[in-house]
Amino acid sequence: MTLDRLLEKILPKVSKPARYTGNEYNSILKRKEDIDVHVALAFPDIYEVGMSHLGIKILYHLLNEDSTIYAERVFAPWVDFENLMREYDIPLFSLETKTPIKDFDFLGFTLQYEMSYTNIINMLELARIPIFSSERCDKDPLVIAGGPCAYNPEPLGDIIDFFVIGEAEEAIVEIMDLYKIFKANGRPRRDFLTEIAKIKGVYVPSLYNVTYNENGTLRSILPKSNEFPAKIEKRLIANLNEAYYPTDFIVPYINIVHDRAPLEIFRGCSHGCRFCQAGMIYRPVREKSADILEKMAKDIIASTGYGELSLTSLSTSDYSQLKQLTESLTEKFRESKVGLSLPSLRIDAFSLELAKKVQEIRKSGLTFAPEAGTQRLRDIINKGVTEDDLLKSAHDAFLSGWNTVKLYFMIGLPGETLEDTKGIAELANKVVDVYRKVHGNTKGLRVNVSTSTFVPKPFTPFQWYPQITLEEIDERQRLLKSLFRKNKNISYNWHEGKLSFLEAVFSRGDRKLGKVLKAAHDNGCKFDGWNDIFSFEKWVSAFDESGIDPNFYAYRYREKDEIFPWDIIDIGINKRFLQKELEKSEKGETTPDCRIRCSGCGVNRLEAGDYCENKIEI
């Protein structure tokens, strides 16, 4: 029985069969017989999550513009379909042509979240590809990975053949051009890996030796030959106006997590929040012009038919031409009723005028991220906003007709006390009081408060700090639950502390963790980001079986001169700058926005970004 016939038989038995059928509007079909290079773009989570990721959308259309390359998609099958795949002996296959993944030239994973790593191993197993790179031969696909988690590649260093560090639009073209030559000449994968290791932004772990000190800390990661770089410099798109960006996005048959048209307006962030990895690794700020964005928006809506356009960035309200852009797009889409969504608004930049503008067609939700409950702690993390900023923004929003607001906070930040935790509840209650002053009552008001646990991330000033313990996480969450019970207008959601613990382990981990991942998968771990499937007990067993203490990675304060697993990567920012920011945080001192005054982070040497012209050195 052919795979198509078999799928017709079994897909009615699973939830959301459209996850596996493909053939969506704007998906691309090519004749495999005419293709030189076959690429499977993989996202290690379900279809609805993966199809919401902008990076995979860009690479899909970019690669397929080359007539000699066919990029197809593959996502992690949900548990019900995986069980049927195993029952009927179906290997993992691509959406577009239902080709077994093991028959591709490349399998490329997007690393968006550390707790998807066991899904990567599960997908490799389902595809019948050896888990560890050392066990693969020339007939196996080359397994690539990129994305934000690739900035510490070491936990997957024995599993991934090579990583692309940074923005991949230009690097992936260079890699594919080189591979075409190697494939045409029948040269082995070892030669190809040796050659691409010389491409800027490419890290091939097997070409580097890793050594450790007696106390378990890292001693060195050194290239096996002088022909390979001692550090891997991230790839960076210098001019976003000239960067590739598709307008004919695939339109899924089912609702996805972010079911709207994305319009990327700029990359990077200039604020320097000390907990935020994205704000560091994506520096410097680079904007697209409003004129180009207006044309893109028109083309995207025309080719997809979406009823909502999302202006995406790390901090949308920092876009220098936001007023012009929102006014133009609102007027352009008034008749067709296409709404605007402005995620990632900073509290201090929200205005009544902007609020009114974006709700003229369709009102979307509002989310603010104070991050901490007290000004003392916001200064420690360099958040750069005040309580007055939040309350004024809430006042403007309520006056404009909003009655639902989301507030995001973190617990366990460096220097946090229980008084800071209580400050979260106090601040949320003050937002309720603002609504009462505007409307005379709190009828219809919903304030949704969410807390996550701080995870010390690589390339941040807090990378030296430990995470708070599971007991401390539980204590803070119980405190907030008790405080929020007193206000019926406030709902409280929290992130599972044990997941945050594991996230800290793998975000700060080294290459020894590869065997833990394999053991966890063998114990049945997958979809660890899903609370109804996650099993902390299985993870504990995996660490025990591997002889690895997870507390070593999560709970240990790192010495200032310690070598980190991610020191093999060069993001452009000087490590001394991060240490100075750590010292300032301990004194409660703030650092101004890059656009106001350069603090000499070092990223100016990458020669990109409008705000790196008046640069200083440290």
XYZ file of C-alpha atoms in Angstrom:
618
model
C 0.000 0.000 0.000
C 1.354 3.435 -0.942
C 1.891 6.048 1.753
C -0.894 8.230 0.330
C -3.382 5.347 0.530
C -2.203 4.445 4.006
C -2.622 8.050 5.176
C -6.163 8.089 3.802
C -6.834 5.101 6.034
C -5.257 6.263 9.285
C -5.520 10.070 9.340
C -9.242 10.037 10.234
C -8.171 8.364 13.480
C -6.037 11.282 14.693
C -6.713 14.763 15.996
C -6.248 17.509 13.384
C -5.304 15.430 10.315
C -4.459 18.656 8.450
C -1.207 18.724 10.402
C 0.073 15.995 8.071
C -1.591 16.535 4.704
C 0.253 19.556 3.297
C -1.051 21.077 0.032
C -1.995 24.358 1.754
C -2.535 27.557 -0.182
C 0.859 29.010 -1.258
C 2.728 25.810 -0.429
C 5.225 24.868 -3.129
C 5.196 21.720 -5.229
C 8.117 20.757 -7.461
C 9.149 17.685 -9.403
C 11.699 15.867 -7.260
C 13.292 14.468 -10.403
C 14.371 17.978 -11.438
C 16.024 18.835 -8.130
C 19.734 18.836 -7.256
C 19.419 19.522 -3.525
C 16.569 18.367 -1.294
C 16.144 20.140 2.064
C 13.767 19.261 4.910
C 13.063 22.271 7.123
C 12.139 20.838 10.521
C 10.523 22.396 13.556
C 10.650 20.162 16.663
C 7.093 20.815 17.767
C 3.621 20.363 16.347
C 2.449 21.977 13.114
C 0.545 24.814 14.799
C 3.649 25.967 16.643
C 6.119 25.492 13.803
C 3.935 27.202 11.217
C 3.872 30.297 13.446
C 7.644 30.695 13.328
C 8.851 33.436 11.004
C 12.320 32.017 10.420
C 11.095 28.790 8.846
C 8.712 30.780 6.614
C 11.585 32.915 5.315
C 13.925 29.988 4.626
C 11.177 27.937 2.971
C 10.460 30.551 0.321
C 14.076 31.688 -0.011
C 15.374 28.207 -0.804
C 12.502 27.400 -3.115
C 13.256 30.435 -5.275
C 16.226 28.397 -6.517
C 14.946 25.995 -9.159
C 17.647 23.458 -8.265
C 16.634 23.290 -4.575
C 13.460 21.890 -3.071
C 12.735 22.839 0.530
C 9.920 20.927 2.196
C 8.576 21.030 5.753
C 8.360 18.524 8.552
C 7.036 18.938 12.099
C 6.959 16.725 15.165
C 3.966 14.364 14.901
C 1.588 14.531 17.839
C 1.438 11.464 20.074
C -1.626 9.927 18.450
C -0.156 10.033 14.953
C 3.279 8.924 16.139
C 1.708 5.805 17.640
C 0.117 4.997 14.288
C 3.389 5.685 12.456
C 5.115 3.139 14.656
C 2.243 0.656 14.334
C 2.222 0.843 10.528
C 6.021 1.224 10.188
C 5.780 4.680 8.573
C 9.035 6.686 8.607
C 8.919 10.421 9.239
C 8.028 12.152 5.970
C 7.790 15.608 4.436
C 4.508 17.472 4.038
C 4.832 18.457 0.394
C 5.786 15.190 -1.340
C 5.524 12.671 1.534
C 9.181 11.768 0.970
C 10.928 9.921 3.824
C 13.194 12.384 5.625
C 16.117 9.962 5.476
C 16.172 10.450 1.697
C 16.851 14.213 1.904
C 20.245 15.862 1.532
C 19.707 18.124 4.539
C 17.546 18.040 7.645
C 17.526 21.488 9.236
C 16.133 22.081 12.727
C 15.022 25.417 14.175
C 16.152 25.676 17.809
C 13.598 27.969 19.414
C 13.279 26.401 22.863
C 15.605 24.143 24.848
C 12.739 21.915 25.960
C 12.188 20.771 22.372
C 15.542 18.964 22.242
C 14.059 15.537 22.979
C 11.686 16.095 20.056
C 14.729 16.475 17.816
C 15.981 13.073 18.921
C 12.513 11.578 18.522
C 12.209 12.971 14.989
C 15.633 11.582 14.077
C 14.579 8.181 15.382
C 11.268 8.310 13.494
C 13.188 9.303 10.364
C 15.582 6.354 10.910
C 18.593 8.648 11.000
C 21.349 7.847 13.558
C 21.050 10.066 16.637
C 24.730 10.941 16.988
C 26.627 12.626 14.173
C 29.585 10.236 14.581
C 27.315 7.320 13.596
C 26.091 8.840 10.304
C 27.485 7.884 6.937
C 27.415 9.416 3.462
C 23.896 8.174 2.684
C 22.420 9.978 5.707
C 21.162 13.566 5.540
C 23.355 16.313 6.911
C 21.667 17.486 10.101
C 21.797 21.279 10.572
C 20.475 23.538 13.315
C 20.052 27.272 13.795
C 17.946 29.726 15.757
C 18.359 31.435 19.138
C 19.225 28.283 21.087
C 22.101 27.626 18.669
C 23.997 30.416 20.420
C 24.928 27.700 22.910
C 25.296 24.745 20.551
C 27.214 22.476 22.927
C 24.362 20.416 24.482
C 23.582 19.235 20.934
C 27.223 19.180 19.837
C 27.373 15.384 19.463
C 24.008 15.235 17.660
C 24.001 18.066 15.090
C 26.431 17.887 12.142
C 26.766 21.652 11.931
C 25.146 24.841 13.217
C 24.464 28.119 11.459
C 24.984 30.882 14.007
C 23.007 34.092 13.510
C 20.804 35.259 10.665
C 20.820 32.533 8.041
C 19.439 34.106 4.856
C 22.844 34.675 3.260
C 24.717 31.800 4.909
C 22.237 29.152 3.774
C 22.702 30.182 0.137
C 26.498 29.867 0.472
C 26.107 26.428 2.054
C 23.777 25.180 -0.669
C 26.019 26.494 -3.463
C 28.994 24.661 -1.984
C 27.001 21.460 -1.493
C 25.905 21.396 -5.133
C 29.569 21.209 -6.150
C 30.375 18.478 -3.651
C 27.322 16.409 -4.561
C 28.014 16.686 -8.296
C 31.558 15.414 -7.711
C 30.443 12.649 -5.343
C 32.668 13.840 -2.509
C 32.050 12.436 1.014
C 30.298 14.280 3.865
C 33.533 14.521 5.852
C 35.101 16.661 3.106
C 31.991 18.822 2.938
C 31.957 19.411 6.701
C 35.633 20.334 6.615
C 34.985 22.868 3.865
C 31.858 24.535 5.271
C 33.607 24.982 8.625
C 35.470 27.801 6.862
C 32.215 29.643 6.050
C 31.552 32.516 8.419
C 28.874 31.603 10.963
C 29.168 27.816 10.531
C 30.166 25.674 13.527
C 31.031 21.989 13.004
C 31.378 20.520 16.525
C 33.155 17.350 15.372
C 36.081 19.487 14.176
C 36.717 20.868 17.682
C 38.238 19.230 20.753
C 36.537 19.795 24.122
C 38.449 19.428 27.402
C 37.336 19.822 31.021
C 38.897 20.710 34.350
C 38.837 18.301 37.292
C 35.930 20.210 38.859
C 33.778 19.630 35.765
C 34.058 23.134 34.343
C 35.138 23.663 30.769
C 38.863 24.014 30.085
C 38.768 24.660 26.334
C 37.054 24.204 22.982
C 39.766 24.305 20.342
C 39.761 23.604 16.601
C 41.529 20.413 15.552
C 43.263 22.343 12.793
C 44.374 25.928 12.278
C 42.263 26.048 9.129
C 39.136 26.314 11.306
C 38.244 29.492 13.233
C 38.935 29.657 16.962
C 35.614 31.496 17.367
C 32.479 31.391 15.240
C 31.311 34.897 14.383
C 27.547 35.220 14.009
C 26.032 36.018 10.626
C 24.315 39.362 10.345
C 22.143 40.967 7.668
C 23.550 44.489 7.526
C 20.798 46.070 5.405
C 17.275 44.800 6.084
C 15.863 46.832 3.199
C 17.785 44.540 0.864
C 17.194 41.332 2.826
C 14.993 38.600 1.407
C 11.459 38.587 2.804
C 8.580 36.587 1.305
C 5.072 37.932 0.814
C 3.343 34.709 -0.263
C 3.235 32.952 3.096
C 1.573 29.550 3.338
C -2.003 29.747 4.628
C -2.776 26.752 6.888
C -6.085 24.892 6.826
C -6.253 24.935 10.629
C -5.731 27.637 13.233
C -2.120 28.033 14.283
C -0.658 29.748 17.353
C -0.049 33.057 15.585
C -2.691 32.930 12.892
C -1.980 36.221 11.167
C 0.311 37.760 8.580
C 3.739 38.718 9.997
C 5.478 41.896 8.882
C 8.973 42.191 10.337
C 9.753 45.868 10.851
C 13.231 45.702 12.403
C 15.733 43.448 14.130
C 17.663 43.992 17.325
C 16.930 45.950 20.480
C 18.700 48.930 22.014
C 17.400 48.813 25.599
C 19.882 46.410 27.191
C 17.641 44.552 29.649
C 20.135 42.453 31.587
C 18.053 39.269 31.620
C 17.202 39.312 27.903
C 19.242 37.099 25.616
C 17.439 38.230 22.464
C 18.289 41.849 23.206
C 21.991 40.949 23.179
C 22.365 38.320 20.460
C 20.315 40.216 17.873
C 22.202 43.511 18.245
C 22.559 45.940 16.540
C 19.203 47.515 15.670
C 18.455 47.547 11.933
C 15.197 48.928 10.566
C 13.257 48.502 7.354
C 11.939 51.675 5.772
C 8.243 52.449 6.110
C 7.827 52.708 2.326
C 9.136 49.184 1.793
C 7.013 47.853 4.649
C 3.848 49.437 3.256
C 4.367 47.693 -0.081
C 5.189 44.393 1.616
C 2.054 44.625 3.740
C -0.125 45.168 0.693
C 1.461 42.215 -1.122
C 1.221 39.904 1.909
C -2.485 40.563 2.438
C -3.181 40.228 -1.286
C -1.426 36.837 -1.459
C -2.724 35.360 1.815
C -6.104 36.945 2.557
C -5.327 37.268 6.269
C -7.561 39.575 8.278
C -4.823 40.654 10.655
C -1.323 42.006 10.126
C 1.210 41.747 12.952
C 4.109 44.200 13.105
C 6.856 41.997 14.527
C 10.085 42.903 16.302
C 11.584 42.678 19.768
C 10.097 46.058 20.727
C 7.623 47.319 18.154
C 7.040 50.721 19.713
C 10.737 51.568 19.247
C 10.384 51.591 15.466
C 11.306 55.134 14.420
C 8.605 55.366 11.737
C 5.831 53.625 13.675
C 3.408 56.560 13.576
C 3.737 56.937 9.803
C 3.485 53.186 9.243
C 0.423 52.586 11.434
C -1.427 55.556 9.935
C -0.676 54.424 6.402
C -1.596 50.770 7.000
C -4.757 51.649 8.897
C -5.925 53.810 6.016
C -4.857 51.254 3.402
C -6.775 48.389 5.028
C -9.765 50.302 6.359
C -12.119 49.115 3.632
C -10.942 45.492 3.686
C -11.137 45.404 7.520
C -7.602 44.093 8.000
C -6.602 44.760 11.597
C -3.196 45.703 12.964
C -1.534 43.865 15.821
C 1.307 45.556 17.707
C 2.982 42.980 19.972
C 6.039 43.806 22.050
C 4.943 47.301 23.053
C 7.064 48.919 25.726
C 5.107 50.473 28.552
C 6.841 53.837 28.307
C 6.154 54.185 24.595
C 2.451 53.411 24.577
C 0.263 56.385 23.714
C -3.425 57.118 23.566
C -3.059 58.217 19.950
C -1.498 54.913 18.928
C -4.087 52.968 20.906
C -6.901 54.671 19.075
C -5.238 54.157 15.711
C -4.763 50.390 15.963
C -8.298 49.741 17.200
C -10.031 51.727 14.449
C -10.547 48.562 12.424
C -10.213 45.709 14.875
C -9.321 45.763 18.550
C -6.524 43.400 19.516
C -5.259 42.530 22.973
C -2.734 44.558 24.925
C 0.277 43.047 26.648
C 2.699 44.903 28.901
C 5.846 43.463 30.471
C 6.884 45.279 33.677
C 9.033 42.149 34.406
C 9.479 43.054 38.104
C 7.174 44.249 40.861
C 9.351 47.027 42.305
C 11.403 49.869 40.886
C 14.489 48.681 42.765
C 14.389 45.363 40.937
C 13.523 46.967 37.580
C 16.665 49.078 37.965
C 18.732 45.967 38.737
C 17.565 44.341 35.507
C 17.822 47.654 33.597
C 14.213 47.463 32.443
C 14.039 51.223 32.038
C 10.345 51.686 32.835
C 8.562 52.927 35.935
C 5.312 52.227 37.733
C 4.008 55.545 36.450
C 4.743 54.413 32.878
C 2.583 51.328 33.363
C -0.281 53.097 35.095
C -0.363 55.905 32.531
C -0.354 53.373 29.679
C -3.136 51.402 31.390
C -5.118 54.630 31.864
C -4.770 55.502 28.176
C -5.772 51.999 27.137
C -8.838 51.855 29.401
C -9.904 55.316 28.257
C -9.690 54.055 24.663
C -12.016 51.146 25.332
C -9.791 48.239 26.306
C -10.941 46.118 29.214
C -8.432 43.263 29.009
C -4.729 43.663 29.732
C -1.975 41.066 30.079
C 0.930 41.720 32.438
C 4.131 39.664 32.229
C 6.534 39.344 35.168
C 9.468 37.167 36.176
C 10.214 35.637 39.550
C 13.664 34.676 40.746
C 15.497 37.625 39.212
C 18.928 38.363 40.699
C 18.508 40.349 43.901
C 14.797 39.549 44.256
C 13.248 39.422 47.739
C 9.760 38.367 48.789
C 8.880 42.074 48.978
C 9.642 42.324 45.258
C 7.377 39.321 44.659
C 4.577 40.971 46.626
C 5.138 44.043 44.466
C 3.838 42.075 41.473
C 0.435 41.714 43.144
C 0.460 45.309 44.328
C 1.177 46.599 40.824
C -1.582 44.474 39.286
C -4.032 45.772 41.885
C -3.059 49.334 41.014
C -3.953 48.616 37.375
C -7.399 47.542 38.573
C -7.666 50.798 40.545
C -6.863 52.773 37.376
C -9.740 51.063 35.573
C -12.043 51.885 38.481
C -11.086 55.559 38.289
C -11.728 55.651 34.522
C -15.079 53.811 34.541
C -16.319 54.151 38.112
C -16.386 50.357 38.569
C -14.463 47.239 37.501
C -17.258 45.537 35.564
C -15.890 43.634 32.557
C -12.232 44.172 33.493
C -9.742 41.312 33.113
C -6.131 41.689 34.185
C -4.257 38.529 33.243
C -1.013 38.248 35.199
C 1.599 35.731 34.095
C 4.905 34.883 35.753
C 7.790 32.862 34.417
C 10.896 31.880 36.320
C 14.093 33.722 35.449
C 16.516 31.556 33.480
C 20.111 32.865 33.364
C 20.900 32.855 29.648
C 24.174 32.898 27.700
C 25.470 36.259 26.478
C 23.610 38.271 29.114
C 25.031 40.132 32.118
C 23.234 37.582 34.316
C 24.918 34.560 32.681
C 27.118 34.246 35.786
C 24.110 33.968 38.147
C 22.438 30.760 39.375
C 18.733 30.079 39.082
C 16.638 30.028 42.254
C 15.807 26.570 43.581
C 12.597 24.656 42.944
C 11.612 25.251 46.560
C 12.052 29.009 46.138
C 10.047 28.967 42.899
C 7.204 27.154 44.655
C 7.319 29.591 47.581
C 6.973 32.634 45.316
C 4.194 31.088 43.239
C 2.216 30.128 46.342
C 2.611 33.658 47.693
C 1.239 35.196 44.496
C -1.649 32.725 44.318
C -2.705 33.714 47.823
C -2.474 37.428 47.027
C -4.401 37.234 43.765
C -7.293 35.278 45.285
C -8.430 38.564 46.833
C -9.211 40.256 43.498
C -11.805 38.731 41.171
C -10.662 40.919 38.256
C -7.211 39.356 38.214
C -6.324 35.920 36.885
C -2.913 34.432 37.566
C -0.951 31.988 35.426
C 2.511 30.654 36.136
C 5.145 28.627 34.349
C 6.057 25.171 35.613
C 9.156 25.579 37.787
C 10.633 22.187 36.901
C 10.528 23.086 33.223
C 12.379 26.324 33.957
C 14.978 24.327 35.900
C 15.625 22.062 32.912
C 15.658 25.064 30.596
C 18.430 26.553 32.747
C 20.387 23.300 32.596
C 20.305 23.078 28.807
C 20.685 26.776 28.076
C 23.888 26.807 30.195
C 25.037 23.257 29.502
C 27.977 21.631 27.723
C 28.495 18.735 25.352
C 28.197 16.143 28.126
C 24.441 16.718 28.111
C 24.017 14.905 24.792
C 23.937 11.541 26.536
C 21.340 12.896 28.986
C 19.098 13.874 26.079
C 19.430 10.396 24.578
C 18.653 8.772 27.950
C 15.651 11.071 28.488
C 14.286 10.201 25.065
C 14.784 6.498 25.737
C 12.809 7.008 28.965
C 9.912 8.436 26.940
C 10.561 12.193 27.197
C 9.145 14.290 24.361
C 6.952 17.378 24.053
C 8.491 18.491 27.333
C 7.043 21.967 26.909
C 3.541 20.503 27.194
C 2.477 20.199 30.829
C 0.169 17.245 30.218
C 3.047 15.191 28.777
C 6.067 16.488 30.694
C 7.511 14.061 33.243
C 10.153 15.450 35.572
C 10.661 12.009 37.099
C 11.825 10.626 33.741
C 14.322 13.460 33.460
C 15.660 12.812 36.958
C 16.158 9.183 35.964
C 17.988 10.222 32.771
C 20.446 12.386 34.716
C 21.033 9.579 37.203
C 21.646 7.040 34.409
C 24.100 9.414 32.734
C 25.971 10.272 35.926
C 25.318 13.986 35.401
C 24.277 16.385 38.172
C 21.832 18.970 36.712
C 22.337 21.256 39.729
C 25.898 21.837 38.504
C 24.490 23.741 35.528
C 21.471 25.475 37.081
C 22.427 26.377 40.648
C 26.109 27.260 40.477
C 27.358 30.871 40.478
C 29.964 31.086 37.720
C 33.337 32.656 38.433
C 34.134 35.798 36.442
C 37.004 34.089 34.594
C 35.209 30.799 33.907
C 35.196 29.595 30.307
C 31.632 29.019 29.138
C 30.532 26.415 26.587
C 29.148 29.256 24.460
C 32.422 31.188 24.443
C 33.143 29.434 21.144
C 30.557 31.826 19.648
C 31.277 35.486 18.911
C 28.080 37.576 18.928
C 29.970 40.839 18.574
C 29.490 41.927 22.191
C 32.550 42.241 24.420
C 32.491 39.904 27.449
C 33.978 42.706 29.528
C 30.905 44.811 28.709
C 28.654 42.079 30.107
C 30.782 41.947 33.267
C 30.504 45.717 33.688
C 26.729 45.452 33.315
C 26.712 42.734 35.979
C 28.654 45.012 38.332
C 26.262 47.890 37.660
C 23.275 45.644 38.381
C 24.726 44.756 41.769
C 24.864 48.482 42.550
C 21.340 49.101 41.210
C 22.736 51.342 38.463
C 21.032 51.625 35.080
C 22.475 51.915 31.570
C 20.785 54.187 29.018
C 19.296 53.071 25.724
C 21.869 52.659 22.914
C 20.043 55.337 20.942
C 20.654 57.846 23.732
C 24.255 56.986 24.539
C 26.582 54.224 23.366
C 27.885 52.085 26.226
C 30.602 50.402 24.199
C 29.208 46.875 23.998
C 31.536 46.184 21.066
C 28.946 45.274 18.454
C 29.935 48.316 16.376
C 32.780 46.250 14.886
C 30.153 44.279 12.952
C 29.600 47.479 10.967
C 25.813 47.472 10.893
C 23.037 49.400 12.585
C 22.134 53.064 12.623
C 22.882 53.536 16.323
C 26.489 52.318 16.236
C 27.876 55.351 14.400
C 28.772 57.386 17.504
C 30.553 54.482 19.131
C 32.898 54.216 22.076
C 35.279 51.491 23.188
C 35.596 49.990 26.667
